[in-house]
CSV table of C-alpha atoms in Angstrom, one decimal:
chain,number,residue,atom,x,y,z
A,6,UNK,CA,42.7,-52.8,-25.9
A,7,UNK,CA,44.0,-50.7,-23.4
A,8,UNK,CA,44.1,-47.5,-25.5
A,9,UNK,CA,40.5,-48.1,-26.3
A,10,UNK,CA,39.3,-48.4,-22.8
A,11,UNK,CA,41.1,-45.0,-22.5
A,12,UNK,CA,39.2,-43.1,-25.0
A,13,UNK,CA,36.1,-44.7,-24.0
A,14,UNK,CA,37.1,-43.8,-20.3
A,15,UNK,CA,37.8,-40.2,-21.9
A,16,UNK,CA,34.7,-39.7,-23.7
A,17,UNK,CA,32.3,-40.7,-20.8
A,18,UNK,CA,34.3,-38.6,-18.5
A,19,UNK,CA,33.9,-35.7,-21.1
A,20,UNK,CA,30.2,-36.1,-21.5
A,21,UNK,CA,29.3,-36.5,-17.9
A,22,UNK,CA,31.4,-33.0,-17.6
A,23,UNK,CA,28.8,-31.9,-20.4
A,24,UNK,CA,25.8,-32.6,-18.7
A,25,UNK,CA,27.2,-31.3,-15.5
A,26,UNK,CA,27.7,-28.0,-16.5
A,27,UNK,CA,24.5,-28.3,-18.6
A,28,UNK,CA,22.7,-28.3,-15.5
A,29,UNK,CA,24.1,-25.8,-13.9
A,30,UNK,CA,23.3,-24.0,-16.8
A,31,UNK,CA,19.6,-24.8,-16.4
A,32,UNK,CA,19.6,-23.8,-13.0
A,33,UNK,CA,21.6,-20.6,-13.1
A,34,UNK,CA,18.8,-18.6,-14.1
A,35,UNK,CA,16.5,-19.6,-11.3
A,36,UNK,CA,19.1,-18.6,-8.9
A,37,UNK,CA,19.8,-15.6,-10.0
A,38,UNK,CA,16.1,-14.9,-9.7
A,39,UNK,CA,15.9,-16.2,-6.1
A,40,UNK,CA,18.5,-14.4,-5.2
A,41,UNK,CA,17.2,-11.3,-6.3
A,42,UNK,CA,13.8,-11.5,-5.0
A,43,UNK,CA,15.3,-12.4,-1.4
A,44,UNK,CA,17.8,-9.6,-1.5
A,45,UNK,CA,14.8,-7.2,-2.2
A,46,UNK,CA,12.1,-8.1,-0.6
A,47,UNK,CA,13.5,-9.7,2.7
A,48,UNK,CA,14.1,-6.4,3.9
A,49,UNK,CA,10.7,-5.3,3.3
A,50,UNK,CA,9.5,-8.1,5.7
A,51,UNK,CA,8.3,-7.4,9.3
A,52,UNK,CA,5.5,-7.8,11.7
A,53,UNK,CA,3.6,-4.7,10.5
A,54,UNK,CA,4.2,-5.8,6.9
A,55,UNK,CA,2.2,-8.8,7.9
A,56,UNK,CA,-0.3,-7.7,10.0
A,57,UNK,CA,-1.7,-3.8,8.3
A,58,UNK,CA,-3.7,-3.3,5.0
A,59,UNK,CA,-2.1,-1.4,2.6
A,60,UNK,CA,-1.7,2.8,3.0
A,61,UNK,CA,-3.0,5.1,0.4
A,62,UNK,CA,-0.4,6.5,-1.5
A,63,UNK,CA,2.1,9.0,0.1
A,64,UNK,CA,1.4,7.9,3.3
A,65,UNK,CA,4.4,5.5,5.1
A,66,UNK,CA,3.8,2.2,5.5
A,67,UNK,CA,1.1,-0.4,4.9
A,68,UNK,CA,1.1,-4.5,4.3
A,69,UNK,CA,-0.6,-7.1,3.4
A,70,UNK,CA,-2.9,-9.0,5.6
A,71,UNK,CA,-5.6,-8.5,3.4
A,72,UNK,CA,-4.2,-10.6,0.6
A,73,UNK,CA,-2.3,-13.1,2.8
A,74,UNK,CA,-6.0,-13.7,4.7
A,75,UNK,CA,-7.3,-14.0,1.1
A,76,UNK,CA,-5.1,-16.1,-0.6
A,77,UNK,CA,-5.2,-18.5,2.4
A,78,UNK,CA,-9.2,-18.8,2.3
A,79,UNK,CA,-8.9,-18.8,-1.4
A,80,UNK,CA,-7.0,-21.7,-1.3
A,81,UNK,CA,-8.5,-23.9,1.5
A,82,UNK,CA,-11.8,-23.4,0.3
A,83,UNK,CA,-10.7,-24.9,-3.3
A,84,UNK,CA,-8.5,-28.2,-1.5
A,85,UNK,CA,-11.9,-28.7,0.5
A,86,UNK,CA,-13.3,-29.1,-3.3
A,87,UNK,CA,-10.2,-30.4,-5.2
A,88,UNK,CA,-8.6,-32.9,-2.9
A,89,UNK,CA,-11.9,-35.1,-1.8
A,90,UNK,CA,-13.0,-35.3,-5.5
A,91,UNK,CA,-9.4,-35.5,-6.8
A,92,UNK,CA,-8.6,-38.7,-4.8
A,93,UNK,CA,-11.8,-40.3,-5.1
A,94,UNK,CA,-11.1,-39.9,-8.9
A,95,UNK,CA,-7.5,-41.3,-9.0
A,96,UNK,CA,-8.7,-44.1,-6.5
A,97,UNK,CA,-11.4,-44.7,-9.4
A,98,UNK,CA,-8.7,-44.6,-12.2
A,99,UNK,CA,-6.2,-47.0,-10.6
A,100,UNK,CA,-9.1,-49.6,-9.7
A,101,UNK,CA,-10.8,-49.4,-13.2
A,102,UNK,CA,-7.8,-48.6,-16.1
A,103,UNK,CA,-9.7,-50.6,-18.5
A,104,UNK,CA,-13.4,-49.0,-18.6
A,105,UNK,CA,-15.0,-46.7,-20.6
A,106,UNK,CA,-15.1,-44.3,-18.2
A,107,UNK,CA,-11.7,-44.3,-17.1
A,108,UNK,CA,-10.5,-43.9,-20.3
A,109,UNK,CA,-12.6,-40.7,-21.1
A,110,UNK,CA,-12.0,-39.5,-17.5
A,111,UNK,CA,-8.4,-39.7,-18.2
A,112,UNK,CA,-8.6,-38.1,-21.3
A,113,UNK,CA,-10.4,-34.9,-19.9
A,114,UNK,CA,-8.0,-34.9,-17.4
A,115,UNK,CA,-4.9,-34.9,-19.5
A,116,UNK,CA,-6.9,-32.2,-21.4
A,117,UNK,CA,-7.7,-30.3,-18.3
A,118,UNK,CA,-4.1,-29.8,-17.4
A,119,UNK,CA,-3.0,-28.3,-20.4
A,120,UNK,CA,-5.8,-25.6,-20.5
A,121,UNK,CA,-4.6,-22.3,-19.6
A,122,UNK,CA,-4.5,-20.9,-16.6
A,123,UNK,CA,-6.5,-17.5,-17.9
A,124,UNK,CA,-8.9,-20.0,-19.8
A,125,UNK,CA,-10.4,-21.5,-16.9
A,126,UNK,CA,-10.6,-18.2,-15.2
A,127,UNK,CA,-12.6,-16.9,-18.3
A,128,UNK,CA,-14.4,-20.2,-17.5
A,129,UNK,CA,-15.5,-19.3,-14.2
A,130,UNK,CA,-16.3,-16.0,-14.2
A,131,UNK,CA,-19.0,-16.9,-17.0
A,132,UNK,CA,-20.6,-19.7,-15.1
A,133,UNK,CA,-20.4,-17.9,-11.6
A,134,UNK,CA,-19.6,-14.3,-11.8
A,135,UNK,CA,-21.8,-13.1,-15.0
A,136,UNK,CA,-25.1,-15.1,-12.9
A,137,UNK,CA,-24.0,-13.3,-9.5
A,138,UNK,CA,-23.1,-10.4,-11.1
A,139,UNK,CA,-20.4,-10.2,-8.8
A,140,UNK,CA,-16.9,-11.2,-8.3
A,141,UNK,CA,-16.5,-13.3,-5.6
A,142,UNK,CA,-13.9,-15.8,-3.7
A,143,UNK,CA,-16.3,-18.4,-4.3
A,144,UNK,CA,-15.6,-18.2,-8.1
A,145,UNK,CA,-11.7,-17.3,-7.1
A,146,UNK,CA,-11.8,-20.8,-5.3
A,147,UNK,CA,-13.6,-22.4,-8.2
A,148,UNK,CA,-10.9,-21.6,-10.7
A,149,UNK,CA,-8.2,-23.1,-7.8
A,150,UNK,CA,-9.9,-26.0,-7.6
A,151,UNK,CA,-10.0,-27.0,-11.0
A,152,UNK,CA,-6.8,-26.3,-11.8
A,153,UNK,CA,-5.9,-28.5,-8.7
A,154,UNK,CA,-8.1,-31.5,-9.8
A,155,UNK,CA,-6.0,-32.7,-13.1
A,156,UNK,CA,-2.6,-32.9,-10.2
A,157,UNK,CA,-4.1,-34.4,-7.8
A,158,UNK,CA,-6.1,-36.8,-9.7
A,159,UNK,CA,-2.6,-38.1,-11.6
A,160,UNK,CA,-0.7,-38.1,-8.2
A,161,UNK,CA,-3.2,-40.6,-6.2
A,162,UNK,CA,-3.7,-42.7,-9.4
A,163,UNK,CA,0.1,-42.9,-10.2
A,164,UNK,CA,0.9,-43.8,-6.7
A,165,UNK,CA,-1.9,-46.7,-5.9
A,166,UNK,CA,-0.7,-48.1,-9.2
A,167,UNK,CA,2.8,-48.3,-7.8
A,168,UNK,CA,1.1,-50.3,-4.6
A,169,UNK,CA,1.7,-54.7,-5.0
A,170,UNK,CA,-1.3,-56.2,-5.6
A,171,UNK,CA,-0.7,-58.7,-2.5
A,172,UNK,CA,-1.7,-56.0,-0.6
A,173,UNK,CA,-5.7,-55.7,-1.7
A,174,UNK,CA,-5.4,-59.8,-2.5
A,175,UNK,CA,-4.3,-60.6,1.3
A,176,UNK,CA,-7.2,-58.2,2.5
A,177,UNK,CA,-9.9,-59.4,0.5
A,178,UNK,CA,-8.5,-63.2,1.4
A,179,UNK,CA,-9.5,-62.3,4.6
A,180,UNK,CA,-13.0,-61.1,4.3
A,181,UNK,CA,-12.3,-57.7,4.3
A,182,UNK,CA,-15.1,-55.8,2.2
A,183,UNK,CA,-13.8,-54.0,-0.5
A,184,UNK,CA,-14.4,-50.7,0.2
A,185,UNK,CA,-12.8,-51.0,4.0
A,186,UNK,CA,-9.7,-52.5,1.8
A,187,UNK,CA,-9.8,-49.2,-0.3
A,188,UNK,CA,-10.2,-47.1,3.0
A,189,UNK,CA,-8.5,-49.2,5.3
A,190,UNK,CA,-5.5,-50.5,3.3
A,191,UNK,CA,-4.8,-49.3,-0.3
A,192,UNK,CA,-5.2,-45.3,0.4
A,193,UNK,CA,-3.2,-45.4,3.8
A,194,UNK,CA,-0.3,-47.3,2.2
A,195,UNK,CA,0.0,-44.7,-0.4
A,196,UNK,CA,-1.1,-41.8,1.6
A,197,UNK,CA,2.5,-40.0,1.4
A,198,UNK,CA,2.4,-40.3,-2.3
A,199,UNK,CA,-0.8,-38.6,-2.3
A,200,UNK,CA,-0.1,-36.2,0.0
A,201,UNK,CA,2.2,-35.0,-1.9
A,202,UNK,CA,0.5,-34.7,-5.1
A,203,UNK,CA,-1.6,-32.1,-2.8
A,204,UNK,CA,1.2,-30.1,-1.7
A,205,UNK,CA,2.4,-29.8,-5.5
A,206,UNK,CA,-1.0,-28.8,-6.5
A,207,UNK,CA,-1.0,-26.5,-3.4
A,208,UNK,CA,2.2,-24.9,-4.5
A,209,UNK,CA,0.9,-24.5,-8.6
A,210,UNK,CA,-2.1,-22.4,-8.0
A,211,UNK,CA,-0.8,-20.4,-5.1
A,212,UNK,CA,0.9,-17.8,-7.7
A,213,UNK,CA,-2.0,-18.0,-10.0
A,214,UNK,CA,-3.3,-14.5,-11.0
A,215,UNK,CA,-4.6,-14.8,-14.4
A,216,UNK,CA,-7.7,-16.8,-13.0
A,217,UNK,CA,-8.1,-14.3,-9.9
A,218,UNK,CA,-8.4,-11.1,-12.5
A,219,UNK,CA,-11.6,-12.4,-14.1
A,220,UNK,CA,-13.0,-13.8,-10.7
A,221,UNK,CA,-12.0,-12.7,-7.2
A,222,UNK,CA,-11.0,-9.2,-8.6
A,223,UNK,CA,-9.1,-8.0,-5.5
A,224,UNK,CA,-10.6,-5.7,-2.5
A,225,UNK,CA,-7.8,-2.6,-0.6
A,226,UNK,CA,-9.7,-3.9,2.4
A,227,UNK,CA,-9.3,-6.9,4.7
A,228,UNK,CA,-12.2,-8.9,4.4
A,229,UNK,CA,-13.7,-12.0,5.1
A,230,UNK,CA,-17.1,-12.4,3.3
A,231,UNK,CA,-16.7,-15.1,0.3
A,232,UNK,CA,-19.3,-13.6,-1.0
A,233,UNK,CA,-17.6,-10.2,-1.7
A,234,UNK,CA,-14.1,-9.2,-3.8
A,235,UNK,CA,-11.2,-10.4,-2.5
A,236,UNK,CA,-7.3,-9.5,-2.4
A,237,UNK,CA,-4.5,-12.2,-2.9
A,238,UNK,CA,-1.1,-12.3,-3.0
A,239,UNK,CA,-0.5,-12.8,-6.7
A,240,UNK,CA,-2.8,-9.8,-7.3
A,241,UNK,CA,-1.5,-7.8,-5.3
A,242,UNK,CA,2.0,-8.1,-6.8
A,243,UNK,CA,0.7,-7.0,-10.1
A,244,UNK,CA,-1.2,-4.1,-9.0
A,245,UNK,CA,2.0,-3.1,-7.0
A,246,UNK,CA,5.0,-3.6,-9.4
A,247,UNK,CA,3.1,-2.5,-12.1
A,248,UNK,CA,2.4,0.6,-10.4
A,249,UNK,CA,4.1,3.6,-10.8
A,250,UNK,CA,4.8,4.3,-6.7
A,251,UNK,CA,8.1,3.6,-5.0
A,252,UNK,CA,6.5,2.4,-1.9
A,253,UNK,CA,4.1,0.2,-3.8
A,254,UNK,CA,6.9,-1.1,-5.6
A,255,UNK,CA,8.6,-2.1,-2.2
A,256,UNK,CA,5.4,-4.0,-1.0
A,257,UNK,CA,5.4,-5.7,-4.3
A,258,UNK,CA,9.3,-7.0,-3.3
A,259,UNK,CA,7.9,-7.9,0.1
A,260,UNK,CA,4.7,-9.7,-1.1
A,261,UNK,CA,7.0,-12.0,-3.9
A,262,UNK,CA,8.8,-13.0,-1.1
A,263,UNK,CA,6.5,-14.2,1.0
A,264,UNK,CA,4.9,-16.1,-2.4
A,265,UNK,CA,8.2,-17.6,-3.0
A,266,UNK,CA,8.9,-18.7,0.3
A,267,UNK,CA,5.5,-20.3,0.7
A,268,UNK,CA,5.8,-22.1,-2.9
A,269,UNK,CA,9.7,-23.0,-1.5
A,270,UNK,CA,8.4,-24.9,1.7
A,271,UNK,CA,5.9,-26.8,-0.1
A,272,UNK,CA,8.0,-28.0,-2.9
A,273,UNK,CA,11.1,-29.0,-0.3
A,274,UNK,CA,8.5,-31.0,1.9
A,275,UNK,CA,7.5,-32.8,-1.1
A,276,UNK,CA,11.0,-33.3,-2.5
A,277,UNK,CA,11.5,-34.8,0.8
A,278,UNK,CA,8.4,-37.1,1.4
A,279,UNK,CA,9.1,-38.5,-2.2
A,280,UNK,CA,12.5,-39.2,-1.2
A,281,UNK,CA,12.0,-40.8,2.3
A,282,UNK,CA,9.3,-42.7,0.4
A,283,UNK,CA,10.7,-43.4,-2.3
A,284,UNK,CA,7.7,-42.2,-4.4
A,285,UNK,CA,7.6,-42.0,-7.8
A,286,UNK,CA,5.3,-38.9,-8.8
């Protein structure tokens, strides 16, 4: 008996060695790659870097404002579209599984988060660019914002399913209407789940380019019209590494960077709202 528990003592030891070192295999790669973005581009990094549009060619210096001022208005003008519609779906979906329309809606949004990225920016550009004959942040934004709905949706339905029912029973006991319960009750208590569900979806289309090329183009210049062609981060990176400049391919170094630090912070925050919350996203 005791030789048995050995080997069986043996073997688990062996396989949980296995799948150690399996994942450290998986993550090898990505640290490699962080490494090596930080080692090149942090030294590109500084005030002017952050604050100066970009320098024709042969001439020192130049930055990035303009595509850090566009991917910022880029992406807060698609969370103004994505996250009210995205939570008022997933409250939808969590209150009515069983309906027609849930079922459908959850269908199209299953189906809406597998569709390429470069899909829906072919997407856009044909319903708003072609018709305005002009690329635009609006249509940028619009691509962002759709391929924000499918994550948020999932993350506020997920987490209000996750909620006791005693919570929405002992309001309504009480007189509560049901709306106030939903506004009052249900969406605070999972808030943090939701929030983060935002940050994630924040953090996927942040590094999007494929949808930017067919709508928001990119523009040398820092602007602010959302009317106009705009520069983002993303973009910019292309146009720089695959350039055939030095300098540009230092501000392309720079510019990953920043995109990887920004996509860093937002997945850590979420990592650790889930966990203090014990959120299951």
């Amino acid at each position: 008996m005791d030789a048995r528990i050995g080997i069986r003592n043996t073997k688990s030891m062996l396989f949980k060695g296995l799948i150690i070192f399996l994942a450290f295999l998986i993550t090898l790669p990505l640290i490699v790659v962080l490494l090596y973005i930080i080692k090149q581009g942090v030294t590109q990094v500084n005030w002017h870097f952050l604050t100066h549009v970009p320098t024709p060619v042969g001439e020192p210096g130049g930055g990035i404002a303009n595509a850090l001022v566009g991917s910022l208005l880029m992406v807060g003008m698609a969370s103004v579209v994505s996250i009210p519609v995205g939570i008022l779906t997933g409250i939808y979906l969590s209150e009515n599984p069983h309906t027609k329309l849930a079922y459908w809606s959850g269908l199209c949004v299953d189906v809406l988060q597998g569709v390429p990225s470069i899909v829906i920016g072919i997407v856009v550009y044909l319903w708003i660019v072609k018709p305005l004959g002009s690329f635009s942040a609006i249509a940028g934004s619009c691509a962002l914002a759709i391929m924000m709905l499918p994550i948020v949706i999932r993350s506020t339905e997920q987490t209000l399913r996750l909620l006791p029912p005693s919570l929405k029973e002992a309001a309504l006991s009480l007189g509560v209407p049901y709306h106030r319960v939903i506004i009052k009750v249900i969406v605070p208590c999972g808030f943090a789940g939701i929030l983060s569900g935002i940050m994630l979806s924040v953090a996927r289309i942040i590094g999007e380019t494929a949808p930017l090329l067919f709508t928001a183009l990119g523009n040398s210049y820092l602007s602010y019209a959302v009317t106009k062609p705009m520069e983002s981060l993303p973009h910019v990176i292309y146009t720089y590494a695959t350039s055939p400049y030095d300098d540009w391919h230092n501000l392309a170094w720079g510019a990953s960077f920043i995109l990887l630090m920004f996509v860093l912070i937002l997945n850590i925050t979420t990592k650790l709202i889930t966990r203090k919350w014990n959120i299951q996203l």
